[in-house]
Amino acid sequence: MSSSALQMRTAWSRVIAWLGRVFSDRYAKYYMVVPTVLYLLLIGIFPLIFSFGLSFLHWDVAAQRPLSFAGLANYAELVGDDRFWRTFANTIIFVTGAITLEVIFGFGLALLLNRDIRGQGIFRVLLMLPMMATPVAVGYTWRMLYHVTNGPINHILRALHLPVGTWLSSGKTSLLSVIITDVWQWTPFVFIILLAGLQSLPREPFEAAAVDGASRLQSFIYLTLPMIWPILVIVILLRMVEAIKIFDIIFVMTAGGPGISTESSTMYAKLVSLTQFRLGYGAAIAYLLLVLSAIVFIILTRVLPTEVGIE
Amino acid sequence: MVSRRTRRQLETALIYIALITITVATIFPVYWTFVTAFKDPRDAFTYPPKYLPYIQFKPSLFAWRDVGLIKDPTQRGTHDPASILNTLRNSVVIAIGSTIVSVVLGSLAAYGLARFEFRRWKNKDIAFFILSQRMLPPIVLVIPYFILYNRLGLMDTWHGMIIAHTVANLPFVVWIMRGFFRGIPKELEESARIDGCSHFQAFRKIVLPLSLPGLAATSAFTTVFSWNELLFAITLTFKRAQTFPTLVAGLTHGSAALWWDISAMLLLAILPVFIFITLFQRYIVAGLTLGALK
């Protein structure tokens, strides 16, 4: 064997030994976690930083103005942009209105139905349909239901001799109608979780309270409420994180109208950046929304059990 | 004086009435879409609305022929069946593609976080970093994606959409599977390790088979998320890779709505969701609350 071939072989075996050391089982944990972290840094965090930088630029594709540094100009414009504040108010009203109603109805129903019910499984399956249904389908379906002249909702109201609604056709009722759709979609979610929560509560404290002569209201306030509270907080925060993003259902139902009465901030940011091509300003709007959901997320991280808990 | 037993029965009856009322209210919108999809244009969208098939109107396959999914030489469809089938195929490919990437990367990361201890950055911090990616309002990502995708040639492609949907699906898989892996007793892997298995082998041969139901449910979730998604799809696809919801969402802008056709397409959109619910109902609450509640 020639010496150069021998050298090659030792070089090879060195490479293999090196590879063996690098890919050794000792580092297995890094090979498991690093790809995901890298993916999210590259596809999640990098665009996020990109977008942050973008919010300090004038980048108006349609106006064919050269790209220039804007400093805080986009954020300054945001402060005085009435349309933005209207969409921000719409988003806040939507989030608080929808979630308040969902909790009231969901919790109320859970309390009412907290006992052994036969055929619970069937009801559960049927109630799960709205929360997983394709948002585009939900939006169109409710557009049909709300139709002022031919829709079944007004028909039923008329049949019951109740006043009919203007629903999506008027700026006065459109946001409420969008909220009702969300309440339809998510009340079952709140209901199912709180019912499961109530049914998993220990019985002894309630029995002891009854022996001591506590009224139903007292045992609700002093026992049920404190015990169910952590679950309620998690449900509310998770709903908030999702509701702040609202786009698809409104897009299909009203496209933000009539006027801008149902336009959410996500829709406005999309309009500004992807229809008017004012990319810098659109990024600034998106960032304000990010700050809002970051606050909710930080609160959520404080209460979300790291151990998979509450069964 | 009403006897205790009658009172009890009355209460039970009231509870069932309440339960049936909310179930009917929940199901009625879906029912309405269902019947509309089987109406003739003459029966759909008339006043008074027709609720009951066979009694108030004769069911018809008009809409299904009109969208071109049932071939009929005597009726020229309003829609191009080729574009509908194309978007359906795109939606399926993107949903499955994103699910595969998220489940492969995500379950490994979940296992790493569930079983090993990281020192420099603590496990909890890594996990919350990953989860935070799911909580972002997607509009913050959509704008830079729009710019970058145009430069990188990812616009209107399958892989572009798979990359985008994976950003939301991957954190979900990590978070949920981490919970599943923690529920599996460590001793099984430890004995496999003693028998000479590497960490990867122990994961593949012991842990993965045991967590198959959880893995299936998690995959079904990510598939449905991707199937339902609109904002990324409407921004990053328009023709070749256009998804089904995007196509349907664009149907009424500008022209009068053909509600029977739209309803037929909505049924197609929620069909996979319906299958998912019947198969995985046990896991849905856990999934939607990110494993915090079961």
Coordinates of C-alpha atoms in Angstrom, one line a residue:
Chain A
M1 CA 0.0 0.0 0.0
S2 CA 1.4 3.4 -0.9
S3 CA 2.0 5.9 1.8
S4 CA -0.4 8.5 0.4
A5 CA -3.3 6.0 0.5
L6 CA -2.3 5.1 4.0
Q7 CA -2.4 8.8 4.9
M8 CA -5.8 9.1 3.3
R9 CA -7.1 6.3 5.4
T10 CA -5.8 7.7 8.7
A11 CA -7.3 11.1 7.7
W12 CA -10.6 9.4 7.0
S13 CA -10.6 7.6 10.3
R14 CA -9.8 10.8 12.1
V15 CA -12.8 12.5 10.4
I16 CA -15.0 9.6 11.4
A17 CA -13.7 9.7 14.9
W18 CA -14.4 13.4 15.0
L19 CA -17.8 12.9 13.6
G20 CA -18.4 10.2 16.2
R21 CA -17.4 12.6 18.9
V22 CA -19.5 15.4 17.6
F23 CA -22.6 13.3 17.0
S24 CA -22.0 11.3 20.2
D25 CA -24.9 10.4 22.3
R26 CA -23.8 12.9 24.9
Y27 CA -25.0 15.7 22.8
A28 CA -28.2 14.1 21.8
K29 CA -30.3 16.6 23.7
Y30 CA -28.9 19.4 21.6
Y31 CA -29.6 17.7 18.4
M32 CA -33.2 17.3 19.5
V33 CA -33.9 20.9 20.6
V34 CA -31.6 23.0 18.4
P35 CA -33.3 22.4 15.0
T36 CA -36.6 23.7 16.4
V37 CA -35.0 26.7 18.1
L38 CA -33.0 27.5 14.9
Y39 CA -36.2 27.2 12.8
L40 CA -38.0 29.6 15.0
L41 CA -35.1 32.1 15.2
L42 CA -34.8 32.1 11.4
I43 CA -38.5 32.0 10.4
G44 CA -40.0 33.7 13.5
I45 CA -37.6 36.0 15.2
F46 CA -35.7 37.2 12.2
P47 CA -38.9 38.5 10.4
L48 CA -39.9 40.0 13.7
I49 CA -36.7 42.0 13.9
F50 CA -37.0 42.8 10.2
S51 CA -40.5 44.1 10.7
F52 CA -39.4 46.2 13.7
G53 CA -36.7 47.8 11.5
L54 CA -39.4 48.3 8.8
S55 CA -41.5 50.3 11.2
F56 CA -38.8 53.0 11.3
L57 CA -38.7 53.3 7.5
H58 CA -40.6 55.2 4.9
W59 CA -41.2 52.4 2.3
D60 CA -44.1 53.3 0.1
V61 CA -44.0 51.0 -3.0
A62 CA -47.0 52.6 -4.7
A63 CA -45.8 56.2 -4.3
Q64 CA -42.5 55.1 -5.7
R65 CA -40.8 57.3 -3.2
P66 CA -37.2 56.1 -2.4
L67 CA -36.7 54.1 0.7
S68 CA -35.8 56.4 3.6
F69 CA -35.2 56.4 7.3
A70 CA -38.3 57.7 9.1
G71 CA -37.2 57.7 12.7
L72 CA -40.3 57.7 14.8
A73 CA -42.5 59.3 12.0
N74 CA -44.6 56.2 11.5
Y75 CA -45.3 56.0 15.2
A76 CA -46.1 59.7 15.3
E77 CA -48.5 59.3 12.4
L78 CA -50.1 56.4 14.3
V79 CA -50.9 58.6 17.2
G80 CA -52.9 61.0 15.0
D81 CA -54.5 58.4 12.8
D82 CA -58.2 58.4 13.6
R83 CA -58.8 55.3 11.5
F84 CA -56.2 53.4 13.4
W85 CA -57.7 54.3 16.7
R86 CA -61.2 53.3 15.5
T87 CA -59.9 49.9 14.5
F88 CA -58.0 49.6 17.8
A89 CA -61.3 50.4 19.7
N90 CA -63.1 47.9 17.5
T91 CA -60.6 45.3 18.4
I92 CA -60.8 46.1 22.2
I93 CA -64.6 46.2 22.1
F94 CA -64.6 42.9 20.2
V95 CA -62.2 41.2 22.6
T96 CA -63.8 42.4 25.9
G97 CA -67.4 42.1 24.6
A98 CA -67.1 38.6 23.2
I99 CA -65.1 37.2 26.1
T100 CA -67.4 38.7 28.8
L101 CA -70.4 37.2 27.1
E102 CA -68.7 33.8 26.6
V103 CA -67.7 33.6 30.2
I104 CA -71.2 34.7 31.5
F105 CA -73.0 32.2 29.3
G106 CA -70.4 29.4 29.5
F107 CA -70.1 29.6 33.2
G108 CA -73.8 30.0 33.8
L109 CA -74.6 26.9 31.7
A110 CA -71.8 24.9 33.3
L111 CA -73.2 25.7 36.8
L112 CA -76.7 24.8 35.6
L113 CA -75.7 21.5 34.0
N114 CA -73.2 20.4 36.6
R115 CA -74.7 17.1 37.4
D116 CA -74.8 13.6 35.9
I117 CA -76.2 13.9 32.5
R118 CA -76.8 10.9 30.3
G119 CA -75.6 11.2 26.7
Q120 CA -73.1 13.9 27.6
G121 CA -70.7 12.6 25.0
I122 CA -73.0 13.3 22.1
F123 CA -73.6 16.8 23.3
R124 CA -69.9 17.4 23.7
V125 CA -69.2 16.3 20.1
L126 CA -71.9 18.6 18.7
L127 CA -70.7 21.5 20.8
M128 CA -67.2 21.2 19.5
L129 CA -68.1 21.8 15.9
P130 CA -68.1 25.7 16.0
M131 CA -64.7 26.1 17.7
M132 CA -62.9 24.0 15.1
A133 CA -64.9 25.0 12.0
T134 CA -63.1 26.7 9.2
P135 CA -63.4 30.5 9.9
V136 CA -64.3 31.2 6.3
A137 CA -67.2 28.8 6.6
V138 CA -68.3 30.4 9.9
G139 CA -68.2 33.9 8.4
Y140 CA -70.3 33.0 5.3
T141 CA -72.8 31.0 7.3
W142 CA -73.5 33.9 9.6
R143 CA -73.8 36.3 6.7
M144 CA -76.6 34.1 5.4
L145 CA -78.2 33.9 8.8
Y146 CA -78.0 37.6 9.4
H147 CA -79.4 38.6 5.9
V148 CA -81.9 41.4 6.7
T149 CA -84.7 40.4 4.3
N150 CA -84.2 36.7 3.6
G151 CA -82.2 35.5 6.5
P152 CA -83.6 33.0 9.0
I153 CA -82.8 35.1 12.1
N154 CA -85.0 38.0 11.1
H155 CA -87.7 35.5 9.9
I156 CA -87.7 33.8 13.3
L157 CA -87.8 37.2 15.1
R158 CA -90.7 38.3 12.9
A159 CA -92.6 35.0 13.6
L160 CA -92.2 35.7 17.3
H161 CA -93.4 39.2 16.8
L162 CA -90.1 40.7 18.0
P163 CA -88.4 43.6 16.3
V164 CA -86.1 42.6 13.5
G165 CA -82.4 43.5 13.5
T166 CA -80.3 45.4 10.9
W167 CA -77.3 43.1 11.8
L168 CA -74.4 43.5 9.5
S169 CA -76.1 46.0 7.2
S170 CA -75.8 48.9 9.7
G171 CA -72.7 50.4 11.3
K172 CA -74.7 50.6 14.5
T173 CA -75.2 46.9 14.9
S174 CA -72.4 45.4 12.8
L175 CA -69.8 45.1 15.5
L176 CA -72.3 43.6 17.9
S177 CA -73.3 41.0 15.2
V178 CA -69.6 40.0 14.8
I179 CA -69.4 39.6 18.6
I180 CA -72.5 37.4 18.6
T181 CA -70.9 35.2 16.0
D182 CA -67.8 34.8 18.1
V183 CA -69.9 34.1 21.2
W184 CA -71.7 31.4 19.2
Q185 CA -68.3 29.9 18.3
W186 CA -66.6 30.0 21.7
T187 CA -69.2 29.8 24.4
P188 CA -69.3 26.0 24.0
F189 CA -65.5 26.0 24.6
V190 CA -65.8 27.9 27.9
F191 CA -68.8 25.8 28.8
I192 CA -67.1 22.4 28.2
I193 CA -63.9 23.4 30.1
L194 CA -65.7 24.9 33.1
L195 CA -68.1 22.0 33.3
A196 CA -65.2 19.6 33.4
G197 CA -63.6 21.8 36.0
L198 CA -66.7 21.8 38.2
Q199 CA -67.1 18.1 37.9
S200 CA -63.5 17.5 39.0
L201 CA -63.9 19.6 42.2
P202 CA -63.6 17.5 45.4
R203 CA -67.0 16.9 47.1
E204 CA -66.0 16.9 50.7
P205 CA -65.8 20.7 51.2
F206 CA -69.3 21.2 49.8
E207 CA -70.7 18.4 52.0
A208 CA -69.0 19.9 55.1
A209 CA -70.3 23.4 54.2
A210 CA -73.9 22.0 53.8
V211 CA -73.6 20.3 57.2
D212 CA -72.5 23.7 58.7
G213 CA -75.6 25.3 57.2
A214 CA -74.1 27.3 54.3
S215 CA -76.5 28.5 51.7
R216 CA -76.0 27.6 48.0
L217 CA -74.8 31.2 47.3
Q218 CA -72.3 31.0 50.2
S219 CA -70.8 27.8 49.0
F220 CA -70.7 29.2 45.5
I221 CA -68.8 32.3 46.6
Y222 CA -66.5 30.7 49.1
L223 CA -65.9 27.3 47.6
T224 CA -66.8 27.0 43.9
L225 CA -65.4 30.4 42.8
P226 CA -62.0 30.2 44.4
M227 CA -61.5 26.6 43.3
I228 CA -62.5 27.2 39.7
W229 CA -60.7 30.6 39.5
P230 CA -57.4 29.3 38.0
I231 CA -59.1 27.5 35.2
L232 CA -61.3 30.6 34.5
V233 CA -58.2 32.8 34.3
I234 CA -56.4 30.5 31.8
V235 CA -59.5 30.2 29.6
I236 CA -59.9 34.0 29.6
L237 CA -56.2 34.7 28.7
L238 CA -56.1 32.0 26.0
R239 CA -59.3 33.5 24.5
M240 CA -57.8 37.0 24.7
V241 CA -54.6 36.0 22.8
E242 CA -56.7 34.5 20.0
A243 CA -59.3 37.2 19.9
I244 CA -56.7 40.0 19.6
K245 CA -55.7 38.5 16.3
I246 CA -59.2 38.5 14.8
F247 CA -59.2 38.7 11.0
D248 CA -60.7 35.9 9.1
I249 CA -64.3 35.8 10.2
I250 CA -64.8 39.6 10.0
F251 CA -63.0 39.6 6.6
V252 CA -65.6 37.2 5.2
M253 CA -68.6 38.7 7.0
T254 CA -68.2 42.4 6.4
A255 CA -64.7 43.0 5.1
G256 CA -64.5 45.6 7.8
G257 CA -67.7 47.5 6.9
P258 CA -70.2 49.1 6.8
G259 CA -67.7 51.9 6.6
I260 CA -65.0 50.8 9.1
S261 CA -67.4 49.8 11.8
T262 CA -66.0 46.3 12.1
E263 CA -62.5 46.8 10.9
S264 CA -60.0 45.2 13.3
S265 CA -56.4 46.4 13.7
T266 CA -55.1 43.4 11.9
M267 CA -57.3 44.2 8.9
Y268 CA -56.2 47.8 8.9
A269 CA -52.5 46.8 9.1
K270 CA -53.1 44.4 6.2
L271 CA -54.8 47.1 4.2
V272 CA -52.1 49.7 4.8
S273 CA -49.2 47.4 4.1
L274 CA -50.5 44.9 1.5
T275 CA -53.1 46.9 -0.5
Q276 CA -51.7 50.5 -0.2
F277 CA -48.1 49.1 0.0
R278 CA -47.1 51.5 2.8
L279 CA -44.9 48.8 4.3
G280 CA -43.2 50.9 7.0
Y281 CA -46.5 52.3 8.4
G282 CA -48.2 48.9 8.3
A283 CA -45.3 47.4 10.3
A284 CA -45.7 50.1 12.9
I285 CA -49.5 49.2 13.3
A286 CA -48.6 45.5 13.5
Y287 CA -46.1 46.2 16.2
L288 CA -48.5 48.1 18.4
L289 CA -50.8 45.0 18.2
L290 CA -47.8 42.9 19.1
V291 CA -47.2 44.9 22.3
L292 CA -50.8 44.4 23.3
S293 CA -50.7 40.6 22.9
A294 CA -47.2 40.4 24.5
I295 CA -48.7 41.9 27.7
V296 CA -51.4 39.2 27.7
F297 CA -48.9 36.5 26.9
I298 CA -46.6 37.6 29.8
I299 CA -49.5 37.4 32.2
L300 CA -50.4 34.0 30.7
T301 CA -46.9 32.6 31.3
R302 CA -47.3 33.5 35.0
V303 CA -50.4 31.4 35.4
L304 CA -50.0 28.7 32.8
P305 CA -49.0 25.5 34.7
T306 CA -45.7 24.2 33.4
E307 CA -46.6 20.8 34.5
V308 CA -49.6 19.6 32.5
G309 CA -52.1 20.0 35.3
I310 CA -55.7 20.2 36.2
E311 CA -57.3 17.1 34.9
Chain B
M1 CA -97.2 20.3 48.0
V2 CA -95.2 18.9 45.2
S3 CA -93.4 15.7 46.2
R4 CA -89.7 15.6 46.2
R5 CA -89.6 13.1 43.4
T6 CA -91.8 15.2 41.0
R7 CA -89.6 18.2 41.8
R8 CA -86.5 16.2 40.9
Q9 CA -88.0 15.0 37.7
L10 CA -89.1 18.5 36.8
E11 CA -85.5 19.7 37.4
T12 CA -84.1 17.0 35.2
A13 CA -86.5 17.8 32.4
L14 CA -85.5 21.5 32.6
I15 CA -81.9 20.6 32.4
Y16 CA -82.4 18.6 29.3
I17 CA -84.5 21.3 27.8
A18 CA -81.6 23.8 28.4
L19 CA -79.0 21.3 27.0
I20 CA -81.1 20.6 23.9
T21 CA -81.7 24.4 23.4
I22 CA -78.0 25.3 23.4
T23 CA -77.2 22.3 21.2
V24 CA -79.8 23.3 18.7
A25 CA -78.6 26.9 18.7
T26 CA -75.1 25.6 18.2
I27 CA -76.0 23.3 15.4
F28 CA -78.5 25.4 13.6
P29 CA -76.0 27.5 11.6
V30 CA -74.3 24.4 10.4
Y31 CA -77.6 22.8 9.5
W32 CA -78.6 26.0 7.6
T33 CA -75.4 25.7 5.4
F34 CA -76.1 22.0 4.9
V35 CA -79.7 22.5 3.6
T36 CA -78.7 25.5 1.5
A37 CA -76.1 23.4 -0.3
F38 CA -78.9 21.1 -1.4
K39 CA -81.3 23.8 -2.6
D40 CA -82.3 24.9 -6.1
P41 CA -81.7 28.6 -6.6
R42 CA -85.5 29.1 -6.5
D43 CA -85.6 27.6 -3.0
A44 CA -82.5 29.2 -1.6
F45 CA -82.6 32.8 -0.4
T46 CA -86.3 33.3 -0.8
Y47 CA -88.7 34.8 1.7
P48 CA -89.9 33.1 3.9
P49 CA -86.8 31.0 4.2
K50 CA -87.3 27.2 3.7
Y51 CA -86.0 25.1 6.6
L52 CA -87.2 21.6 6.0
P53 CA -86.2 19.4 3.1
Y54 CA -88.9 17.3 1.4
I55 CA -91.6 19.3 3.3
Q56 CA -90.8 22.9 2.3
F57 CA -88.5 22.2 -0.7
K58 CA -87.3 19.4 -2.9
P59 CA -83.6 18.7 -2.3
S60 CA -81.5 19.3 -5.4
L61 CA -77.9 18.6 -6.5
F62 CA -78.0 21.9 -8.5
A63 CA -75.2 23.5 -6.4
W64 CA -72.9 20.5 -6.7
R65 CA -73.3 20.4 -10.5
D66 CA -72.8 24.2 -10.6
V67 CA -69.5 24.1 -8.8
G68 CA -68.6 21.3 -11.2
L69 CA -68.1 18.5 -8.7
I70 CA -70.9 16.5 -10.2
K71 CA -70.6 16.3 -13.9
D72 CA -73.7 17.0 -15.9
P73 CA -73.6 17.7 -19.6
T74 CA -77.0 19.6 -19.5
Q75 CA -75.9 22.1 -16.9
R76 CA -73.0 24.4 -17.6
G77 CA -71.3 25.2 -14.2
T78 CA -70.7 28.7 -13.0
H79 CA -67.4 27.7 -11.4
D80 CA -64.3 26.2 -12.9
P81 CA -64.0 22.7 -11.3
A82 CA -60.3 22.7 -12.2
S83 CA -59.5 25.7 -10.0
I84 CA -61.6 24.2 -7.1
L85 CA -59.8 20.9 -7.3
N86 CA -56.4 22.7 -7.6
T87 CA -57.1 24.7 -4.4
L88 CA -58.3 21.6 -2.6
R89 CA -55.1 19.8 -3.5
N90 CA -53.0 22.8 -2.5
S91 CA -54.7 22.9 0.9
V92 CA -54.1 19.2 1.5
V93 CA -50.5 19.4 0.4
I94 CA -49.7 22.4 2.6
A95 CA -51.6 21.1 5.6
I96 CA -49.9 17.7 5.4
G97 CA -46.5 19.2 4.6
S98 CA -46.6 21.6 7.5
T99 CA -47.8 18.8 9.8
I100 CA -44.9 16.5 8.8
V101 CA -42.2 19.2 9.4
S102 CA -43.8 20.4 12.7
V103 CA -44.2 16.9 14.1
V104 CA -40.8 15.6 13.2
L105 CA -38.9 18.7 14.5
G106 CA -41.4 19.4 17.3
S107 CA -41.6 16.0 18.9
L108 CA -37.8 15.7 19.0
A109 CA -37.6 19.1 20.7
A110 CA -40.4 18.2 23.0
Y111 CA -38.6 15.1 24.0
G112 CA -35.4 16.9 24.6
L113 CA -37.2 19.5 26.8
A114 CA -39.1 16.8 28.7
R115 CA -36.2 14.5 29.5
F116 CA -33.0 16.5 29.6
E117 CA -31.8 19.4 31.7
F118 CA -30.4 22.4 29.9
R119 CA -28.2 24.7 32.0
R120 CA -27.4 27.9 30.2
W121 CA -30.9 28.6 29.2
K122 CA -33.3 26.7 31.4
N123 CA -35.8 24.3 30.0
K124 CA -38.7 26.5 31.1
D125 CA -37.2 29.5 29.3
I126 CA -36.7 27.6 26.0
A127 CA -40.2 26.2 26.2
F128 CA -41.7 29.7 26.7
F129 CA -39.6 31.1 23.9
I130 CA -41.1 28.4 21.7
L131 CA -44.6 29.0 22.9
S132 CA -44.3 32.8 22.4
Q133 CA -44.0 32.2 18.7
R134 CA -47.5 30.9 18.6
M135 CA -48.9 33.8 20.5
L136 CA -47.7 36.5 18.2
P137 CA -50.4 38.3 16.1
P138 CA -49.6 36.8 12.7
I139 CA -49.9 40.2 11.0
V140 CA -46.5 41.1 12.5
L141 CA -45.0 38.2 10.5
V142 CA -47.2 38.5 7.4
I143 CA -45.7 41.9 6.4
P144 CA -42.0 40.9 6.4
Y145 CA -42.9 37.5 4.8
F146 CA -44.6 39.3 2.0
I147 CA -41.4 41.3 1.3
L148 CA -39.0 38.4 1.8
Y149 CA -41.1 35.9 -0.1
N150 CA -41.1 38.2 -3.1
R151 CA -37.3 38.5 -3.0
L152 CA -36.7 34.8 -2.4
G153 CA -39.2 33.4 -4.9
L154 CA -41.3 31.8 -2.2
M155 CA -44.4 33.6 -3.2
D156 CA -47.3 31.4 -4.3
T157 CA -45.5 28.2 -3.7
W158 CA -46.3 25.1 -1.6
H159 CA -43.0 25.2 0.3
G160 CA -43.5 28.9 1.1
M161 CA -46.8 28.2 2.7
I162 CA -45.5 25.1 4.5
I163 CA -42.7 27.2 6.0
A164 CA -45.2 29.9 7.1
H165 CA -47.7 27.5 8.7
T166 CA -44.9 25.6 10.4
V167 CA -44.1 28.7 12.5
A168 CA -47.5 28.4 14.2
N169 CA -47.7 24.6 14.2
L170 CA -44.2 23.8 15.5
P171 CA -44.6 25.6 18.9
F172 CA -48.0 23.8 19.3
V173 CA -46.4 20.4 18.7
V174 CA -43.6 21.1 21.1
W175 CA -45.9 22.3 23.9
I176 CA -48.4 19.5 23.6
M177 CA -46.0 16.6 23.1
R178 CA -43.8 17.8 26.0
G179 CA -46.8 17.1 28.2
F180 CA -47.3 13.7 26.6
F181 CA -43.7 12.6 27.0
R182 CA -43.7 13.7 30.7
G183 CA -46.5 11.3 31.3
I184 CA -44.4 8.4 30.1
P185 CA -42.4 6.7 32.9
K186 CA -38.7 7.3 32.7
E187 CA -37.8 3.8 33.8
L188 CA -38.7 2.2 30.4
E189 CA -36.1 4.3 28.6
E190 CA -33.5 3.8 31.4
S191 CA -33.7 0.1 31.0
A192 CA -33.4 0.5 27.2
R193 CA -30.3 2.6 27.8
I194 CA -28.8 -0.1 30.0
D195 CA -29.4 -2.5 27.1
G196 CA -27.2 -0.3 25.0
C197 CA -29.7 2.0 23.2
S198 CA -28.7 5.5 22.4
H199 CA -31.0 8.4 23.3
F200 CA -32.3 8.6 19.8
Q201 CA -33.0 4.8 19.7
A202 CA -34.7 4.9 23.1
F203 CA -36.9 7.8 21.7
R204 CA -37.7 6.0 18.5
K205 CA -38.2 2.5 19.8
I206 CA -39.8 3.1 23.3
V207 CA -41.2 6.6 23.6
L208 CA -42.6 7.2 20.1
P209 CA -44.7 4.0 20.0
L210 CA -46.1 4.7 23.4
S211 CA -47.1 8.2 22.5
L212 CA -48.7 7.3 19.2
P213 CA -52.3 8.3 20.2
G214 CA -51.1 11.7 21.3
L215 CA -48.9 12.1 18.2
A216 CA -51.9 11.3 16.0
A217 CA -54.1 13.8 17.8
T218 CA -51.4 16.5 17.6
S219 CA -50.9 15.9 13.9
A220 CA -54.6 16.1 13.3
F221 CA -54.7 19.4 15.1
T222 CA -51.9 20.9 13.0
T223 CA -53.5 19.7 9.9
V224 CA -56.8 21.4 10.8
F225 CA -55.0 24.6 11.8
S226 CA -53.3 24.8 8.5
W227 CA -56.4 23.8 6.6
N228 CA -58.4 26.6 8.2
E229 CA -55.8 29.3 8.1
L230 CA -56.6 32.4 6.0
L231 CA -54.3 35.4 6.7
F232 CA -51.0 33.9 5.6
A233 CA -52.7 32.0 2.7
I234 CA -54.5 35.1 1.4
T235 CA -51.3 37.2 1.5
L236 CA -48.7 34.6 0.2
T237 CA -50.7 32.7 -2.4
F238 CA -52.9 33.8 -5.3
K239 CA -53.0 31.3 -8.0
R240 CA -50.7 28.3 -8.3
A241 CA -50.6 27.5 -4.5
Q242 CA -53.9 29.2 -3.6
T243 CA -55.7 27.4 -0.7
F244 CA -59.3 26.4 -0.6
P245 CA -60.4 28.9 2.1
T246 CA -58.7 31.7 0.1
L247 CA -60.7 30.8 -3.0
V248 CA -64.0 30.7 -1.1
A249 CA -63.3 33.9 0.7
G250 CA -62.9 35.7 -2.6
L251 CA -66.1 34.5 -4.1
T252 CA -68.5 37.3 -3.2
H253 CA -66.4 40.3 -3.6
G254 CA -67.8 42.1 -6.5
S255 CA -70.4 39.7 -7.7
A256 CA -73.8 38.7 -6.3
A257 CA -73.4 35.8 -3.9
L258 CA -74.5 32.4 -5.2
W259 CA -75.3 31.1 -1.7
W260 CA -76.1 27.5 -2.7
D261 CA -72.7 27.2 -4.4
I262 CA -70.9 28.8 -1.5
S263 CA -72.7 26.5 0.9
A264 CA -71.6 23.5 -1.0
M265 CA -68.0 24.7 -0.8
L266 CA -68.4 25.4 2.9
L267 CA -69.4 21.9 3.5
L268 CA -66.3 20.7 1.7
A269 CA -64.3 23.0 3.9
I270 CA -65.7 21.7 7.2
L271 CA -65.8 18.0 6.2
P272 CA -62.2 17.3 7.3
V273 CA -62.9 19.2 10.5
F274 CA -65.9 17.1 11.2
I275 CA -64.0 13.9 10.7
F276 CA -61.3 15.2 13.0
I277 CA -63.8 16.0 15.8
T278 CA -65.4 12.6 15.7
L279 CA -62.0 10.9 15.8
F280 CA -60.2 13.0 18.3
Q281 CA -62.9 14.6 20.5
R282 CA -61.1 13.4 23.7
Y283 CA -58.1 15.6 22.8
I284 CA -59.7 18.8 21.6
V285 CA -60.0 20.6 24.8
A286 CA -56.5 19.7 25.8
G287 CA -55.3 20.9 22.4
L288 CA -57.1 24.2 22.4
T289 CA -55.9 25.1 25.9
L290 CA -52.4 24.0 25.0
G291 CA -52.5 21.1 27.4
A292 CA -53.2 23.2 30.4
L293 CA -56.7 21.7 30.8
K294 CA -57.9 18.3 29.8

